[in-house]
mmCIF file of C-alpha atoms in Angstrom:
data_model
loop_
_atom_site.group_PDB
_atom_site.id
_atom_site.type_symbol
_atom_site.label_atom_id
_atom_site.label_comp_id
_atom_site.label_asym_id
_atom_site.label_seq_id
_atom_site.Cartn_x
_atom_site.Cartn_y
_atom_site.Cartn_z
ATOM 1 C CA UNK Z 172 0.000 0.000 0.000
ATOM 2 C CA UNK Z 173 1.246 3.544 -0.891
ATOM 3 C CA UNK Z 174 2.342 5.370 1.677
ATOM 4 C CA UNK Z 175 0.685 8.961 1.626
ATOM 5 C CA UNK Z 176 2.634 10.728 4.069
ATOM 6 C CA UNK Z 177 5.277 12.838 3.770
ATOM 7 C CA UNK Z 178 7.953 14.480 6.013
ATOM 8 C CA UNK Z 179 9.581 17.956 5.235
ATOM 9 C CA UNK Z 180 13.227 16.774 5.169
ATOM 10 C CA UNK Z 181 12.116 13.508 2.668
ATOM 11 C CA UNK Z 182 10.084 15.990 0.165
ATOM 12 C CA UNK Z 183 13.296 18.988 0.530
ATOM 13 C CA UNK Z 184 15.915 16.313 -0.123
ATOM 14 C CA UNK Z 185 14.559 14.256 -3.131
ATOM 15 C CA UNK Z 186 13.299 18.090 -4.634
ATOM 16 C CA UNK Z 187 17.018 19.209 -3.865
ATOM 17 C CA UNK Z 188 17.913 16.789 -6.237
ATOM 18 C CA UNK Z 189 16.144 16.689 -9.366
ATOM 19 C CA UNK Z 190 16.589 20.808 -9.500
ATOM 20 C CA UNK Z 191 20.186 19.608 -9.307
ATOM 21 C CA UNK Z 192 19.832 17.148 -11.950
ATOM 22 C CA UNK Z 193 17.475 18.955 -14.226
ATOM 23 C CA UNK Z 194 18.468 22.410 -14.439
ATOM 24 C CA UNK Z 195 15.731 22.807 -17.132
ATOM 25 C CA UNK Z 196 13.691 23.556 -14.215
ATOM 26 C CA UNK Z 197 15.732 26.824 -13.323
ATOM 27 C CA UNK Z 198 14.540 28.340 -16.410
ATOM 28 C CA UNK Z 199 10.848 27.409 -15.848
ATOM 29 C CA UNK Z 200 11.175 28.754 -12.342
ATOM 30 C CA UNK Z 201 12.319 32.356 -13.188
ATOM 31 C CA UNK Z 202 9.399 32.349 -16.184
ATOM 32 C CA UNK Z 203 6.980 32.001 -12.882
ATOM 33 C CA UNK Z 204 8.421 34.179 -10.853
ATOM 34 C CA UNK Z 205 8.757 36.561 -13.668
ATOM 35 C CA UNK Z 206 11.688 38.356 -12.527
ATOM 36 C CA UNK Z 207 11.920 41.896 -15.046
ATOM 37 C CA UNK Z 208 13.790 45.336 -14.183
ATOM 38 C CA UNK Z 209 13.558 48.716 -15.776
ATOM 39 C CA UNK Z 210 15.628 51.557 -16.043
ATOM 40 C CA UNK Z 211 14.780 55.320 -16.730
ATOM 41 C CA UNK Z 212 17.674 58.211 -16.900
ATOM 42 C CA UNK Z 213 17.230 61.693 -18.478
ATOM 43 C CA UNK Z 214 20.330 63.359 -20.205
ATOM 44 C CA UNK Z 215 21.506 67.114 -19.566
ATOM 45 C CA UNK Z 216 23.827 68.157 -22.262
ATOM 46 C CA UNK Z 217 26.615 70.047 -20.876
ATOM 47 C CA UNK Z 218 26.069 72.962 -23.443
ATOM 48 C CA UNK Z 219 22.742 73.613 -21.082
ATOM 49 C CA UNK Z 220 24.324 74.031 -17.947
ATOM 50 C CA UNK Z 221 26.824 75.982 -19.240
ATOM 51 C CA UNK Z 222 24.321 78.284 -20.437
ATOM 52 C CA UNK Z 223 22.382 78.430 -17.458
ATOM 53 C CA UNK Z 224 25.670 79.394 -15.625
ATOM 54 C CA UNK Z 225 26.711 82.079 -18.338
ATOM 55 C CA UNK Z 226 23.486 83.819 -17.965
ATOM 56 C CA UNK Z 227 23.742 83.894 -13.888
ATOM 57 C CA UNK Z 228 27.039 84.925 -13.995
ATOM 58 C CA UNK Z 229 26.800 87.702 -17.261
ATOM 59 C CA UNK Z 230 23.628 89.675 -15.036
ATOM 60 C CA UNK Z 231 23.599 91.457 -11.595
ATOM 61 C CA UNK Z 232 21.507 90.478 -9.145
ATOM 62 C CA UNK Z 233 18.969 93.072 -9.391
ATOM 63 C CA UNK Z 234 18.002 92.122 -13.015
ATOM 64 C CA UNK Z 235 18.622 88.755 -13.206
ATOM 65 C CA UNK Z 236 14.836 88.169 -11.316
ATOM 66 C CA UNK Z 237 13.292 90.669 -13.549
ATOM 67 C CA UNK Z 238 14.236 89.350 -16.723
ATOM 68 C CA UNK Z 239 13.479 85.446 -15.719
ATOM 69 C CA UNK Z 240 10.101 87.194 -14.462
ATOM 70 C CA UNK Z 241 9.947 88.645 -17.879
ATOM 71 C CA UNK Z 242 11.338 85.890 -20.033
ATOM 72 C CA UNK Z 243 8.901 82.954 -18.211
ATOM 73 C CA UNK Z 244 6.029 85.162 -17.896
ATOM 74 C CA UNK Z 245 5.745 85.694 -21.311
ATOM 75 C CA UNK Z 246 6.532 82.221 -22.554
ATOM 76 C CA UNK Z 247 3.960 80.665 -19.862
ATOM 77 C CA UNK Z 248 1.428 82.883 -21.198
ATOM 78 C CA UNK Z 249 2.082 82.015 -24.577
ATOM 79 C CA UNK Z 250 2.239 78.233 -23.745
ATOM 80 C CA UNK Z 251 -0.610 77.965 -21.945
ATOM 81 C CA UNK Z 252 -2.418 79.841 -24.817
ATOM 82 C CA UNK Z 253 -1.180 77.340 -27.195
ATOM 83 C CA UNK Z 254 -2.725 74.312 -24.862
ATOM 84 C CA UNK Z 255 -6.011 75.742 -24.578
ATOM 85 C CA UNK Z 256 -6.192 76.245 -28.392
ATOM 86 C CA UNK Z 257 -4.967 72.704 -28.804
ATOM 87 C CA UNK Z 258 -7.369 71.448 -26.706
ATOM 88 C CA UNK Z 259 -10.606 72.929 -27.906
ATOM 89 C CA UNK Z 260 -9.383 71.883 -31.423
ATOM 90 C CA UNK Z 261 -9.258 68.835 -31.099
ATOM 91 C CA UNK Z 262 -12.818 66.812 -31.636
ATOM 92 C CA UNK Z 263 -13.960 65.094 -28.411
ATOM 93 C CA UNK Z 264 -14.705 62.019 -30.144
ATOM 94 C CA UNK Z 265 -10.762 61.710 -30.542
ATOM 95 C CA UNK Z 266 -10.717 62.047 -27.023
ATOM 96 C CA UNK Z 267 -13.424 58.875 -26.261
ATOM 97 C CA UNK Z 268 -11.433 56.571 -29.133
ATOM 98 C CA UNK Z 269 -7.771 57.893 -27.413
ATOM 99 C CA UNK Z 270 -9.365 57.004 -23.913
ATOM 100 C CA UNK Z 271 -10.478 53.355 -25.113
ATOM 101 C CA UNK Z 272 -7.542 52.509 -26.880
ATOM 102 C CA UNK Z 273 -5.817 53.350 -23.714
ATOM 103 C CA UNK Z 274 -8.470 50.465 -21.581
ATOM 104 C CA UNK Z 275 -8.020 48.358 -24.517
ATOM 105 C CA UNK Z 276 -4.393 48.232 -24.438
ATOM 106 C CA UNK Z 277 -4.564 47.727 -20.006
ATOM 107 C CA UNK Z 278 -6.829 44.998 -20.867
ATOM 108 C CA UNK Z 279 -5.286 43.286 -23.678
ATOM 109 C CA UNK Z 280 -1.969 43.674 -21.009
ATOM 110 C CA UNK Z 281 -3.651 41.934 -18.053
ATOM 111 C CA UNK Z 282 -5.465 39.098 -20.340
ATOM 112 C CA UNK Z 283 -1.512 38.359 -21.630
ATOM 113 C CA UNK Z 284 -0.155 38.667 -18.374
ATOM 114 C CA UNK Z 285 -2.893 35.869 -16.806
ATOM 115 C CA UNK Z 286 -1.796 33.544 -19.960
ATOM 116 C CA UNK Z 287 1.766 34.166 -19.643
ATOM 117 C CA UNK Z 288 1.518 33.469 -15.535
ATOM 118 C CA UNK Z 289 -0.562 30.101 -16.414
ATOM 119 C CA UNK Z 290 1.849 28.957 -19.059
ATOM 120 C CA UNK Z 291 4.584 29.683 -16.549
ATOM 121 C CA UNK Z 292 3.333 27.796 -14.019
ATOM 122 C CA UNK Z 293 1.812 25.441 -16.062
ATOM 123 C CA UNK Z 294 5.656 24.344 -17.465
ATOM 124 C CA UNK Z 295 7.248 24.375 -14.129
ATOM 125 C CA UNK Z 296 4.639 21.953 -13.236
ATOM 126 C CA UNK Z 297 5.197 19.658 -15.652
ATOM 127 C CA UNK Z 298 8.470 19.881 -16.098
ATOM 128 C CA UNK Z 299 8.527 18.738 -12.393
ATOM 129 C CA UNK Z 300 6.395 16.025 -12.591
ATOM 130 C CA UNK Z 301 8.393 14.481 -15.190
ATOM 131 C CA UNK Z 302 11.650 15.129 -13.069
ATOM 132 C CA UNK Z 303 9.991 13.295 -10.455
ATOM 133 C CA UNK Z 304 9.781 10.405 -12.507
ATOM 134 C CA UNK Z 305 11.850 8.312 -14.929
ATOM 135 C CA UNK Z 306 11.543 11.253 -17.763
ATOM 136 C CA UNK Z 307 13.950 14.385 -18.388
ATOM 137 C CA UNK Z 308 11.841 17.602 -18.558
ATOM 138 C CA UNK Z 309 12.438 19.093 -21.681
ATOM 139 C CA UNK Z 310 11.430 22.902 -22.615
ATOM 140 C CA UNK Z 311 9.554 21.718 -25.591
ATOM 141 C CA UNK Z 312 7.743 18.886 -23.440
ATOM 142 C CA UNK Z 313 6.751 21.145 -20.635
ATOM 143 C CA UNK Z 314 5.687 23.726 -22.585
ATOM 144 C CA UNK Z 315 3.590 21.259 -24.873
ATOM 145 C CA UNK Z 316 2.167 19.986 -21.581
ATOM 146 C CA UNK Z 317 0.953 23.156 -20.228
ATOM 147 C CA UNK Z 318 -0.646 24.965 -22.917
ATOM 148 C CA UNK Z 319 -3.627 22.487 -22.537
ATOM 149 C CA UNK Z 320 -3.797 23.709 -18.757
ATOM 150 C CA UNK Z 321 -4.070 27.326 -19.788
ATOM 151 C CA UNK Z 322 -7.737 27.730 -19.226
ATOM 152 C CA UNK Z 323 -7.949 25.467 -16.366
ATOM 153 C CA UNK Z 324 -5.298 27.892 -14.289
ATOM 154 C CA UNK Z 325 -6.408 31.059 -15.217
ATOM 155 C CA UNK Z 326 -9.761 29.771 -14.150
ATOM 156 C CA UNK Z 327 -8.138 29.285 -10.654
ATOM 157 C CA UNK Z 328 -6.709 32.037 -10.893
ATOM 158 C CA UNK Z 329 -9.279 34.360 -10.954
ATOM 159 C CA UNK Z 330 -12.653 32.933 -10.221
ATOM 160 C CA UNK Z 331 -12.107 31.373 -6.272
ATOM 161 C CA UNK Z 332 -10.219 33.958 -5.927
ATOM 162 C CA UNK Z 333 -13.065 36.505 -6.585
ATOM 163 C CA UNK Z 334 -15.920 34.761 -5.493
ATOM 164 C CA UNK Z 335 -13.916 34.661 -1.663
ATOM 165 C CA UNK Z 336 -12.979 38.419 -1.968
ATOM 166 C CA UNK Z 337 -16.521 39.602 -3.135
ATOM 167 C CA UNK Z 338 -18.235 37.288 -0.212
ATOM 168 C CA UNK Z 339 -15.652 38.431 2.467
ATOM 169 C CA UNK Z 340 -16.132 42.384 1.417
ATOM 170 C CA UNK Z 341 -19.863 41.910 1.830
ATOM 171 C CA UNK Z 342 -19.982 40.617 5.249
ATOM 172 C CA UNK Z 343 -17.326 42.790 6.391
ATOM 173 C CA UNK Z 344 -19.073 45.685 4.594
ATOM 174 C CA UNK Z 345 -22.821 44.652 6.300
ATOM 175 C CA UNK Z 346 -21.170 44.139 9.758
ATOM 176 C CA UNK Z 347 -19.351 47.940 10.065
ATOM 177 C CA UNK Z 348 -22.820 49.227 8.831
ATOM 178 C CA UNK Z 349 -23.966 47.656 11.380
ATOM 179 C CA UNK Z 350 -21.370 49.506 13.939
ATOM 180 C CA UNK Z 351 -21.872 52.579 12.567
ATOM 181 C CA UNK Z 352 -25.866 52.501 12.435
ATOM 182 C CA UNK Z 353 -26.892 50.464 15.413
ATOM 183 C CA UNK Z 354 -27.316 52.401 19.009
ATOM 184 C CA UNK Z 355 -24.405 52.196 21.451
ATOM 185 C CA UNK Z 356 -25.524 49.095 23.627
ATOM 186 C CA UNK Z 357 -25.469 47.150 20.671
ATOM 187 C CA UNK Z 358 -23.004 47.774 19.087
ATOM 188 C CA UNK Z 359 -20.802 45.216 20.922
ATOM 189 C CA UNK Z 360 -22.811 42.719 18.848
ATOM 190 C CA UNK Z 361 -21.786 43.404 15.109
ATOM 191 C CA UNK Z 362 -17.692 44.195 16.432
ATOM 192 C CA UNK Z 363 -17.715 40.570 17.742
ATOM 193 C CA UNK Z 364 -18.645 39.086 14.931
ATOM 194 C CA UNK Z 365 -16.411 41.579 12.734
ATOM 195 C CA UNK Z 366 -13.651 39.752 14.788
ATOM 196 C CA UNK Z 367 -14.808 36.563 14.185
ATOM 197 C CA UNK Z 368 -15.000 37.329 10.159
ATOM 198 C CA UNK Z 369 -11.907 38.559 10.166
ATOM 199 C CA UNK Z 370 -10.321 35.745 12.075
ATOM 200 C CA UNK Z 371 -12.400 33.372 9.749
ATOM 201 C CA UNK Z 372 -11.752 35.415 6.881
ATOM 202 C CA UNK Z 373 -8.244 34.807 7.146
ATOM 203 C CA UNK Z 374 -8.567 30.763 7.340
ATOM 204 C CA UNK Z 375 -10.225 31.011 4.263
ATOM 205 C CA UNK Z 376 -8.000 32.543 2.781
ATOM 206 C CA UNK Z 377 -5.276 29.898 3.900
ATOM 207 C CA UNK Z 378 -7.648 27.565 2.690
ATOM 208 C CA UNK Z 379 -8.153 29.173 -0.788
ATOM 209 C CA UNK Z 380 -4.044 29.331 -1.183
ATOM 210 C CA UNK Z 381 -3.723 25.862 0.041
ATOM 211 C CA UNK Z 382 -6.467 24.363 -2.609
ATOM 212 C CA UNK Z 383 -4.686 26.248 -5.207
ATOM 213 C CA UNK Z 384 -1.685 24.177 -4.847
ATOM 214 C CA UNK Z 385 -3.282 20.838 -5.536
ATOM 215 C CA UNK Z 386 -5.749 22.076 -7.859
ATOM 216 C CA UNK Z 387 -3.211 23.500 -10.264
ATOM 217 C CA UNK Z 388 -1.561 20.512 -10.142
ATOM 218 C CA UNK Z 389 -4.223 18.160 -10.881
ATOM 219 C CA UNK Z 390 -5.272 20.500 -13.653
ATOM 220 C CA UNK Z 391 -1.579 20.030 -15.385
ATOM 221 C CA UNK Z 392 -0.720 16.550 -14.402
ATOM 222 C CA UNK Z 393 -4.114 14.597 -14.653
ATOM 223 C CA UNK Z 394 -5.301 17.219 -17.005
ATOM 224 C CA UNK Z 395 -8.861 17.691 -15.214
ATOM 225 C CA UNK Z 396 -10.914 21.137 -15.873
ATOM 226 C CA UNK Z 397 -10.438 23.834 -13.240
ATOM 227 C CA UNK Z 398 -13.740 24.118 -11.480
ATOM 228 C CA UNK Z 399 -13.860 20.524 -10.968
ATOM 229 C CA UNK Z 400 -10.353 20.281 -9.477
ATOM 230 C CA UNK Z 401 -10.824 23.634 -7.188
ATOM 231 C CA UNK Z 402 -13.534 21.162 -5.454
ATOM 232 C CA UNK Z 403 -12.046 18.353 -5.208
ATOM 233 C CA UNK Z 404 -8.895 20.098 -3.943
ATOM 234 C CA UNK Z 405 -10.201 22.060 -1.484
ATOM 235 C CA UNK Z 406 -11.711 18.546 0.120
ATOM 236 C CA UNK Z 407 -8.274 17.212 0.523
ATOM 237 C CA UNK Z 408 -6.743 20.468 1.272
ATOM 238 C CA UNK Z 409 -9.112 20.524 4.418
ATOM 239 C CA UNK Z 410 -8.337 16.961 5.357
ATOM 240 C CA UNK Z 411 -4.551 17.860 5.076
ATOM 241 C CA UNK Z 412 -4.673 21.620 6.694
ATOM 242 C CA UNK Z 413 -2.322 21.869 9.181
ATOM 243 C CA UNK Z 414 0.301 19.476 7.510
ATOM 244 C CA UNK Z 415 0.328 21.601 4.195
ATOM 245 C CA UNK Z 416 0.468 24.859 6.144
ATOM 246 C CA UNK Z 417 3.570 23.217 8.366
ATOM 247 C CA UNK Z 418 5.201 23.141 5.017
ATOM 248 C CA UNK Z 419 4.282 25.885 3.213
ATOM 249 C CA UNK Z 420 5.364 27.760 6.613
ATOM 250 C CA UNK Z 421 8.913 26.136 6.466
ATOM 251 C CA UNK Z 422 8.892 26.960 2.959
ATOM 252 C CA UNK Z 423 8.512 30.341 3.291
ATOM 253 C CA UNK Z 424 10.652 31.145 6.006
ATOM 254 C CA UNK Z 425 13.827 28.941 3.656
ATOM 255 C CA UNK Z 426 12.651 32.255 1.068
ATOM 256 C CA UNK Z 427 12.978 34.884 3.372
ATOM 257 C CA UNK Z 428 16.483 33.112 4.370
ATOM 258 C CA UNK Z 429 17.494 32.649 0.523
ATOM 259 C CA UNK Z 430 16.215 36.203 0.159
ATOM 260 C CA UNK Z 431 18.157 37.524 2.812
ATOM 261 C CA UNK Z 432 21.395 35.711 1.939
ATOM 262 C CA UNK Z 433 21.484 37.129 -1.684
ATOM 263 C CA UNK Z 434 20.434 41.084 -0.379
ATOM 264 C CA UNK Z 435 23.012 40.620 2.299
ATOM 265 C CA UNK Z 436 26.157 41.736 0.076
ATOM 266 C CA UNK Z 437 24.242 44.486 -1.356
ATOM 267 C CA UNK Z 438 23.276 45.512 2.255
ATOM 268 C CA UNK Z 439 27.083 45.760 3.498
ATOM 269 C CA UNK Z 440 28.126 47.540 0.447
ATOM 270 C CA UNK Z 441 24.876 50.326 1.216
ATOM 271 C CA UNK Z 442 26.467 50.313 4.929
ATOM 272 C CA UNK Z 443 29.688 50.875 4.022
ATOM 273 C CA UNK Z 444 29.026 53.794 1.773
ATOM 274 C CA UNK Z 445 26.245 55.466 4.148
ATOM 275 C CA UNK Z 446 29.672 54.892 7.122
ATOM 276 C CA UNK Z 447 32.015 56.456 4.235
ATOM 277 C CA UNK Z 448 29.638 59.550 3.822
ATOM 278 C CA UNK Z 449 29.184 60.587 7.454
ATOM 279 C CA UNK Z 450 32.630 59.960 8.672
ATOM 280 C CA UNK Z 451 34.754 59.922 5.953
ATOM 281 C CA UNK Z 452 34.447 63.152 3.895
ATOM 282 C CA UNK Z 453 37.592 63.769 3.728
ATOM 283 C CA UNK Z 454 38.955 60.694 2.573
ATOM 284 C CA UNK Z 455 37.947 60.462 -1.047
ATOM 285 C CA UNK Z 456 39.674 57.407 -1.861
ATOM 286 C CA UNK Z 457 37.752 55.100 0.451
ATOM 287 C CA UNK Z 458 34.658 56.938 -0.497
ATOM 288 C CA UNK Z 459 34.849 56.122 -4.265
ATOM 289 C CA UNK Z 460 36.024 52.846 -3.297
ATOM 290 C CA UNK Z 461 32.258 52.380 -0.809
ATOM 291 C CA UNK Z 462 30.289 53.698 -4.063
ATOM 292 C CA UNK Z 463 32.310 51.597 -6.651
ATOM 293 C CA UNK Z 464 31.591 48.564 -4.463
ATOM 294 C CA UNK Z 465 27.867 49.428 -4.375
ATOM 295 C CA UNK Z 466 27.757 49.530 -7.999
ATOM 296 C CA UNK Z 467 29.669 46.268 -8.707
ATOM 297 C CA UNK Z 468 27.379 44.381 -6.061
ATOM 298 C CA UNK Z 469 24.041 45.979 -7.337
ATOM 299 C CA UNK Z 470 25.014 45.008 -11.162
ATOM 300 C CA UNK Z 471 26.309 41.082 -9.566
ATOM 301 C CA UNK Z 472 22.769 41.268 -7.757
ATOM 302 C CA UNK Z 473 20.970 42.334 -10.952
ATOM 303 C CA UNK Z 474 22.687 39.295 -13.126
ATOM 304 C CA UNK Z 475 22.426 36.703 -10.141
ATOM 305 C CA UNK Z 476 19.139 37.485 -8.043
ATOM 306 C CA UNK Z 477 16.661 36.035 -10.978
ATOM 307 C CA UNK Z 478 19.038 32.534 -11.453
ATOM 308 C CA UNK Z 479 18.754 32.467 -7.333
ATOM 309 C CA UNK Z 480 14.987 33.036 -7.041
ATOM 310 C CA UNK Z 481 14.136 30.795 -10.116
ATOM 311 C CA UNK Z 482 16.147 28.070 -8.825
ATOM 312 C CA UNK Z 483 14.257 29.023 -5.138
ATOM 313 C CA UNK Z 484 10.895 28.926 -7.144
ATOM 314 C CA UNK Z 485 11.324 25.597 -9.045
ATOM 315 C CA UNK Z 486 12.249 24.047 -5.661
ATOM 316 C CA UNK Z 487 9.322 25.092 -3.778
ATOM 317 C CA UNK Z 488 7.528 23.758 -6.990
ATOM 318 C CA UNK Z 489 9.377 20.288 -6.641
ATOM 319 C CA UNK Z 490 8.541 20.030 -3.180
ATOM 320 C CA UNK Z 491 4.657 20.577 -3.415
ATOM 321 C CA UNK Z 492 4.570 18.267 -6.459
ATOM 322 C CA UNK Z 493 6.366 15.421 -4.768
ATOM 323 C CA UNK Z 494 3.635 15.855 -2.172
ATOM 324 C CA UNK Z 495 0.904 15.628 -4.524
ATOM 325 C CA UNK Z 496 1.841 12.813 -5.989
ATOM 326 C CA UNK Z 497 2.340 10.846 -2.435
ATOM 327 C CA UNK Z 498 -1.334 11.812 -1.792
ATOM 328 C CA UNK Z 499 -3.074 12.746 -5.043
ATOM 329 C CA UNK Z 500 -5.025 8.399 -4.976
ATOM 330 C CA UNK Z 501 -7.225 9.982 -2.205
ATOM 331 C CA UNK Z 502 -8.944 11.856 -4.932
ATOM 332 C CA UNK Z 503 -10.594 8.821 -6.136
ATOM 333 C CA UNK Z 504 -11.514 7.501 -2.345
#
C-alpha cells in the first residue's frame, strides 16, 4: 500500500535533487516568478548648464529676477495659450477613441499577463512532474504539456479567488454598517462578529491558497478542468490543513532566508558607503572605493538574483509536487 505521508526533510531532499539534476527547471522557475527590471535616466547636455551658468554669472543680481520674471512670464502665457487652443481643437470624439484605446491596451496587457503566468506555471509543473519520474523535462515537453492547462489555471486564478474576496467584502461591509448605524448598547454585537469574520476570513484565505496548490496541479498533471479540481482540492486540502500549512510555513521562512542571503552583500556595500559619507568626507579614496563597491554588487545582484529566485521557485515547486503525488489516490476515495 502507498504510503501517503510525507515528512519535510524527505520531500526537501529528493526536490534538492532533481533541480540539481534537471536544471531545465531553473529556467521554468524564473518564467513564474517573472523576474523583469527597468531603467529610466534623463540626459543634460553640458552645453545647457553651461548656459544656465553664463546667464547667472553675465547679469547682476537686481536684473537677473526681472528678466526670468519677464522671459517665463511671457513664454507661460504664450504656452498655456497654445494648450487651450490645442485642446478645444481637437474633436472630443478623438478624445473617447484615445481614452479606449488606452483600456483596450490595459486589458489586452492583463489578459496576456494571466496567460503568460498560467503557461509559466503550467511548465514548471510539468516539467517537475516528469523530473519526479523516470523522464527528463524538456522545454519543448513542458511547454507542450501546459498549454492544454491554460484555461484550467487562469480559471483558478481568478474565479475562487473573486468569489472569496466579493463574499468576504460583503460581510465585512454589512457588519461595520452595522457599527456605525446600530445604538451604542449594541453595538458590541456586530464588532464581535467583525472579529470573528476577520479571524475566519483569514482561514479562508489559507484555505483558498492551500487548494490552489493541488488544484493546479491536478489541472496540469491529470489534465482535469479547473472548477472541478478547485472542489475536489479544497476537500483534501481541508483533510490535510495543518500538515500543508507546516510546510508551506517552512517553505517560506527557507525564502525569506534565501532572500536575505542574496540582499546581504548588497546591504554591506549600502552600509559601508552610508559609514564612508558621514565619517569619511575627507577621505575620497575610500569613499569612491564604498560607491564603486555598491555599484559592482548591485550590477552582480541584478545578473544573479533572478538565477537564485528561479532556482528558489522551481524548488518550492518540486517540493509541493512530490507531495501531490504521495497523496493525489485519495482523490478517487
Amino acid at each position: 500500500m502507498e504510503d501517503k505521508n510525507w515528512s519535510i526533510s524527505e520531500l526537501y531532499s529528493k526536490s534538492w535533487q532533481i533541480i540539481k539534476d534537471n536544471k531545465i527547471l531553473w529556467l521554468f522557475g524564473m518564467a513564474a516568478v517573472g523576474l523583469s527590471s527597468g531603467s529610466s535616466r534623463t540626459n543634460i547636455k553640458s552645453g545647457d548648464i553651461d548656459s544656465i551658468r553664463k546667464f547667472f554669472q553675465n547679469n547682476d543680481p537686481g536684473t537677473t529676477s526681472n528678466k526670468i520674471t519677464q522671459v517665463l512670464g511671457a513664454s507661460t502665457d504664450t504656452f498655456a495659450e497654445t494648450i487651450k487652443n490645442l485642446f478645444f481643437a481637437v474633436p472630443i470624439w478623438v478624445y473617447v477613441l484615445f481614452g479606449l484605446g488606452i483600456l483596450l491596451l490595459i486589458l489586452a496587457g492583463i489578459v496576456l499577463n494571466l496567460i503568460y503566468s498560467a503557461w509559466a506555471n503550467g511548465a514548471l509543473i510539468a516539467g517537475v512532474n516528469a523530473g519526479t519520474g523516470s523522464q527528463k523535462p524538456t522545454i519543448s515537453q513542458s511547454s507542450n504539456n501546459a498549454f492544454p492547462a491554460i484555461k484550467g489555471l487562469i480559471w483558478l486564478n481568478i474565479i475562487p479567488t473573486l468569489i472569496f474576496f466579493l463574499i468576504a467584502a460583503a460581510v465585512l461591509g454589512i457588519l461595520i454598517l452595522g457599527i456605525i448605524l446600530l445604538p451604542s448598547f449594541y453595538k458590541a454585537i456586530p464588532i464581535i462578529l467583525t472579529v470573528i469574520a476577520v479571524i475566519g476570513a483569514f482561514i479562508g484565505w489559507l484555505l483558498l491558497t492551500l487548494t490552489q496548490i493541488w488544484a493546479s496541479r491536478r489541472v496540469v498533471i491529470d489534465g482535469k478542468p479547473g472548477k472541478q479540481s478547485f472542489l475536489t482540492s479544497f476537500k483534501l486540502a481541508k483533510g490535510r490543513f495543518w500538515k500543508m500549512l507546516g510546510l508551506g510555513i517552512v517553505n517560506i521562512l527557507i525564502s525569506l532566508a534565501v532572500g536575505f542571503i542574496i540582499a546581504f552583500p548588497l546591504l554591506i556595500a549600502g552600509g559601508i558607503t552610508i559609514f564612508s559619507v558621514l565619517f569619511s568626507k575627507s577621505n575620497s579614496s575610500l569613499l569612491g572605493f564604498a560607491i564603486l563597491s555598491v555599484i559592482v554588487t548591485a550590477l552582480i545582484y541584478i545578473f544573479i538574483s533572478p538565477i537564485l529566485f528561479g532556482i528558489l521557485n522551481s524548488f518550492k515547486a518540486t517540493v509541493w509536487t512530490l507531495a501531490y503525488n504521495k497523496i493525489k489516490g485519495e482523490y478517487d476515495e
